[in-house]
Structure formats: C-alpha cells, structure tokens
Amino acid sequence: SERWTATMNVFDLMLGKPFHVSRYFVFNPNFGLRAAWIDQDLLARYSWNSSQYVSSPTNLVEMFGENEYWGVGLRGGFKAEFILGGGWDLFGAFNISMLFSKFELDQDTSGFSSRAAGDYEFHNNYFTNVPNFDLTAGICYGHFFSKNKYMMSFKLAYEFQEWFQQNHFRRNYSDANITYNDEVPHGDLTLNGLSFRLQFDL
C-alpha cells in the first residue's frame, strides 16, 4: 500500500497591458515574479513471504520519504479574450516560469533485520533551476459598477500545470539488493482540473 500527500503554495506578482485588437478580441502580454513552495510526503508499506532478507519469513517494511521544495524566479506569458457580448467572454492563458530552486530530500526504510539487509537512510539538499508552465481556458462573466470604475467578474476554467523535475523519491532496482536504488526518472509533477475564480478589478 502507498499514501502520497502534497501541499502547494504559489504566489504570482504580474504586470500586464491589455491591447484591444478589435471590438471582440483583447490580447494581454504580461511578466512578473513567481514564488512556490511544494512539500510532498510518500509512505509505502511492503510485505512478502521470504527469508532472503530477514530472519522471519513474513515481514512488513515501511519506506517514508519527504520531498520539500521552494523556488523563486521570473514568469511571463499572455492572456487572450474573445468578447461575446452581454458581459460574457471566452479566455485562454499561457504562462511559463524559470525558478531558482532548492530541494530538501529525506527518505528511509525500516523493518529489515539490519542495515546490511536493507535498511537505509538518504538525505540530499541542493540548488538548481527548475521550469514550469500553466495553461488555462474557460468562460467569464464580468459586470462594471460605480460609473465603470470597478469590475467584478466570475470565471470558470480548466487548468493544466506542469512542474518539471519535482519528484525525487528513490525506488529500488534490484530484488537481490534492496539498497540498489536511484531517483525516479522523469519525476514531473502534473496537475489539472476545474477552477472557479472571483476577481475584482480597479
């Protein structure tokens, strides 16, 4: 059995200028900063009938790993709006970021008869640059008030997020030697789903 949990916090500070290409199309390029914190925990439990590693033929082994990440860097992209009329419009957005990042990785196993039989601890902290991007498309309804000084809008969208090089848990590659392990290849973190947003514009 396996249990994976993750906590993500993302903060974006963006500057943009909308260009009204026509009455029905608005293009808004933007740039700014992004900061992110992503903490992942992985708990895996294994059991088997074998006396190869332990004195008892039946054993329960647990592996617990922590993958903690933070990053800060530049972000840029664009947003496009197709105005339908009556306060309704369709929109799409694409943004990409490059973050100076730090990973703090901890992973260990317990339940073997000894460290020589398979118990191990793994710790690794390092800095690197990590890219990510997000893609959004949806529908929006907005309404101006107070002599068109302010606008309140409601947005329903479907979003994709791709966070590259995020998952660095190690996995075993040999049944004969449980300590022969390496980082999971292609460890990207992918997110997608519906989102609802309430926005207030000055």
Tab-separated table of C-alpha atoms in Angstrom:
chain	number	residue	atom	x	y	z
A	1	SER	CA	0.000	0.000	0.000
A	2	GLU	CA	1.076	3.568	-0.597
A	3	ARG	CA	-0.021	7.024	0.541
A	4	TRP	CA	1.093	10.248	-1.159
A	5	THR	CA	0.262	13.732	0.097
A	6	ALA	CA	1.304	17.118	-1.260
A	7	THR	CA	0.913	20.752	-0.214
A	8	MET	CA	1.414	23.519	-2.764
A	9	ASN	CA	1.522	27.289	-2.304
A	10	VAL	CA	2.155	29.599	-5.266
A	11	PHE	CA	2.432	33.401	-5.242
A	12	ASP	CA	2.451	35.400	-8.501
A	13	LEU	CA	3.103	39.123	-8.986
A	14	MET	CA	2.326	40.151	-12.570
A	15	LEU	CA	2.321	43.326	-14.679
A	16	GLY	CA	0.405	43.442	-17.959
A	17	LYS	CA	-1.086	45.743	-20.561
A	18	PRO	CA	-4.278	44.765	-22.455
A	19	PHE	CA	-4.351	45.615	-26.162
A	20	HIS	CA	-7.821	45.867	-27.745
A	21	VAL	CA	-7.013	44.439	-31.161
A	22	SER	CA	-10.688	44.733	-32.153
A	23	ARG	CA	-14.108	45.069	-30.538
A	24	TYR	CA	-14.168	41.327	-29.961
A	25	PHE	CA	-10.547	40.421	-29.187
A	26	VAL	CA	-8.211	41.568	-26.374
A	27	PHE	CA	-4.569	40.467	-26.101
A	28	ASN	CA	-2.733	40.927	-22.790
A	29	PRO	CA	1.000	40.109	-22.534
A	30	ASN	CA	2.417	40.095	-19.009
A	31	PHE	CA	5.532	39.406	-16.971
A	32	GLY	CA	6.464	39.287	-13.318
A	33	LEU	CA	7.627	37.099	-10.453
A	34	ARG	CA	6.624	33.688	-9.129
A	35	ALA	CA	7.391	32.046	-5.789
A	36	ALA	CA	6.378	28.486	-4.934
A	37	TRP	CA	6.548	26.020	-2.035
A	38	ILE	CA	5.743	22.336	-2.652
A	39	ASP	CA	6.027	19.692	0.074
A	40	GLN	CA	5.470	16.013	-0.768
A	41	ASP	CA	5.313	13.017	1.601
A	42	LEU	CA	5.320	9.392	0.466
A	43	LEU	CA	4.640	6.420	2.758
A	44	ALA	CA	4.884	2.911	1.243
A	45	ARG	CA	4.384	-0.421	3.037
A	46	TYR	CA	5.640	-3.749	1.664
A	47	SER	CA	5.188	-7.323	2.880
A	48	TRP	CA	6.302	-10.650	1.409
A	49	ASN	CA	6.973	-14.279	2.303
A	50	SER	CA	10.714	-14.729	2.038
A	51	SER	CA	13.620	-15.439	4.353
A	52	GLN	CA	16.140	-13.859	1.982
A	53	TYR	CA	16.435	-10.545	3.865
A	54	VAL	CA	15.065	-11.208	7.355
A	55	SER	CA	15.084	-13.936	9.939
A	56	SER	CA	11.275	-14.111	9.923
A	57	PRO	CA	9.660	-15.415	6.695
A	58	THR	CA	6.894	-12.765	6.897
A	59	ASN	CA	7.861	-9.135	7.298
A	60	LEU	CA	6.452	-5.625	6.934
A	61	VAL	CA	8.774	-2.921	5.628
A	62	GLU	CA	7.959	0.791	5.547
A	63	MET	CA	9.513	3.460	3.372
A	64	PHE	CA	8.901	7.111	4.217
A	65	GLY	CA	10.136	9.971	2.072
A	66	GLU	CA	9.927	13.775	2.206
A	67	ASN	CA	10.431	15.902	-0.903
A	68	GLU	CA	10.459	19.587	0.119
A	69	TYR	CA	10.875	22.309	-2.497
A	70	TRP	CA	10.916	26.085	-2.771
A	71	GLY	CA	11.652	28.303	-5.745
A	72	VAL	CA	11.541	31.935	-6.833
A	73	GLY	CA	12.109	33.460	-10.255
A	74	LEU	CA	10.697	35.116	-13.359
A	75	ARG	CA	7.342	34.450	-15.003
A	76	GLY	CA	5.930	35.598	-18.329
A	77	GLY	CA	3.082	34.830	-20.671
A	78	PHE	CA	-0.085	36.138	-22.253
A	79	LYS	CA	-3.858	36.100	-21.957
A	80	ALA	CA	-6.359	36.323	-24.837
A	81	GLU	CA	-10.060	37.204	-24.532
A	82	PHE	CA	-12.805	36.741	-27.117
A	83	ILE	CA	-15.703	39.060	-26.241
A	84	LEU	CA	-19.146	37.513	-26.769
A	85	GLY	CA	-21.262	40.440	-25.540
A	86	GLY	CA	-23.543	40.990	-22.563
A	87	GLY	CA	-20.605	40.736	-20.161
A	88	TRP	CA	-19.585	37.254	-21.373
A	89	ASP	CA	-16.286	36.250	-22.922
A	90	LEU	CA	-14.074	33.240	-23.633
A	91	PHE	CA	-10.460	33.392	-22.490
A	92	GLY	CA	-7.217	31.471	-22.623
A	93	ALA	CA	-3.846	31.995	-20.967
A	94	PHE	CA	-0.355	30.529	-21.121
A	95	ASN	CA	2.485	31.306	-18.720
A	96	ILE	CA	5.970	29.911	-18.231
A	97	SER	CA	8.397	30.391	-15.344
A	98	MET	CA	12.019	29.658	-14.511
A	99	LEU	CA	12.655	29.397	-10.771
A	100	PHE	CA	15.867	29.339	-8.776
A	101	SER	CA	15.053	26.403	-6.516
A	102	LYS	CA	16.144	24.332	-3.561
A	103	PHE	CA	15.268	20.696	-2.858
A	104	GLU	CA	15.470	19.083	0.574
A	105	LEU	CA	15.138	15.303	0.278
A	106	ASP	CA	14.859	12.738	3.082
A	107	GLN	CA	13.975	9.064	2.704
A	108	ASP	CA	14.437	5.963	4.864
A	109	THR	CA	13.231	2.389	5.275
A	110	SER	CA	12.559	0.401	8.429
A	111	GLY	CA	11.563	-3.195	9.135
A	112	PHE	CA	14.541	-5.123	7.842
A	113	SER	CA	16.621	-7.172	10.247
A	114	SER	CA	19.595	-4.827	9.847
A	115	ARG	CA	21.049	-2.037	7.735
A	116	ALA	CA	23.045	-4.637	5.817
A	117	ALA	CA	19.806	-6.440	4.987
A	118	GLY	CA	18.150	-3.383	3.513
A	119	ASP	CA	17.500	-0.526	5.970
A	120	TYR	CA	18.857	2.728	4.572
A	121	GLU	CA	18.647	6.494	5.010
A	122	PHE	CA	19.002	9.024	2.206
A	123	HIS	CA	19.486	12.786	2.574
A	124	ASN	CA	20.234	15.292	-0.160
A	125	ASN	CA	19.921	19.098	-0.340
A	126	TYR	CA	20.830	21.048	-3.464
A	127	PHE	CA	20.051	24.131	-5.583
A	128	THR	CA	19.074	24.167	-9.253
A	129	ASN	CA	16.935	25.991	-11.841
A	130	VAL	CA	13.513	24.450	-12.488
A	131	PRO	CA	10.978	25.446	-15.202
A	132	ASN	CA	7.196	25.146	-15.049
A	133	PHE	CA	4.249	26.250	-17.147
A	134	ASP	CA	0.465	26.534	-16.858
A	135	LEU	CA	-2.284	26.573	-19.485
A	136	THR	CA	-5.849	27.788	-18.854
A	137	ALA	CA	-9.035	28.070	-20.921
A	138	GLY	CA	-12.548	28.970	-19.807
A	139	ILE	CA	-15.533	31.319	-19.750
A	140	CYS	CA	-16.033	34.557	-17.829
A	141	TYR	CA	-18.866	36.908	-16.863
A	142	GLY	CA	-17.999	40.453	-15.763
A	143	HIS	CA	-20.042	43.445	-14.642
A	144	PHE	CA	-18.939	47.109	-14.275
A	145	PHE	CA	-20.284	49.304	-11.488
A	146	SER	CA	-19.707	52.715	-9.827
A	147	LYS	CA	-19.667	54.561	-13.185
A	148	ASN	CA	-17.446	51.904	-14.781
A	149	LYS	CA	-14.641	52.457	-12.271
A	150	TYR	CA	-14.653	48.875	-10.978
A	151	MET	CA	-15.499	45.449	-12.327
A	152	MET	CA	-16.486	42.195	-10.654
A	153	SER	CA	-16.005	39.008	-12.671
A	154	PHE	CA	-16.666	35.286	-12.255
A	155	LYS	CA	-14.503	32.782	-14.116
A	156	LEU	CA	-14.900	29.047	-14.705
A	157	ALA	CA	-11.888	27.388	-16.337
A	158	TYR	CA	-9.963	24.175	-16.868
A	159	GLU	CA	-6.290	24.384	-15.974
A	160	PHE	CA	-3.143	22.372	-16.639
A	161	GLN	CA	0.076	22.819	-14.659
A	162	GLU	CA	3.392	21.102	-15.334
A	163	TRP	CA	6.154	21.334	-12.722
A	164	PHE	CA	9.331	19.799	-14.111
A	165	GLN	CA	11.870	17.801	-12.063
A	166	GLN	CA	9.773	17.818	-8.896
A	167	ASN	CA	9.631	14.181	-7.758
A	168	HIS	CA	12.930	12.877	-6.416
A	169	PHE	CA	11.874	9.871	-4.365
A	170	ARG	CA	14.151	6.887	-4.822
A	171	ARG	CA	12.991	3.438	-5.916
A	172	ASN	CA	14.622	0.010	-5.805
A	173	TYR	CA	16.045	-1.582	-8.941
A	174	SER	CA	17.112	-4.989	-7.627
A	175	ASP	CA	15.278	-7.735	-5.727
A	176	ALA	CA	18.612	-9.197	-4.695
A	177	ASN	CA	19.922	-5.939	-3.203
A	178	ILE	CA	17.296	-3.635	-1.716
A	179	THR	CA	19.861	-0.838	-1.268
A	180	TYR	CA	20.413	-0.583	-5.031
A	181	ASN	CA	18.182	2.396	-5.671
A	182	ASP	CA	18.088	5.612	-7.639
A	183	GLU	CA	15.885	8.661	-8.137
A	184	VAL	CA	12.650	8.127	-10.069
A	185	PRO	CA	13.304	9.209	-13.687
A	186	HIS	CA	11.117	11.836	-15.351
A	187	GLY	CA	9.812	12.942	-11.959
A	188	ASP	CA	7.487	15.734	-13.103
A	189	LEU	CA	4.508	16.906	-11.036
A	190	THR	CA	1.384	17.386	-13.176
A	191	LEU	CA	-1.889	18.982	-12.087
A	192	ASN	CA	-5.144	19.584	-13.936
A	193	GLY	CA	-8.764	20.268	-13.115
A	194	LEU	CA	-11.625	22.744	-12.922
A	195	SER	CA	-11.153	26.082	-11.181
A	196	PHE	CA	-13.547	28.855	-10.115
A	197	ARG	CA	-12.298	32.410	-9.611
A	198	LEU	CA	-13.885	35.580	-8.278
A	199	GLN	CA	-11.951	38.661	-9.431
A	200	PHE	CA	-12.168	42.352	-8.578
A	201	ASP	CA	-10.554	44.905	-10.953
A	202	LEU	CA	-9.830	48.590	-10.406
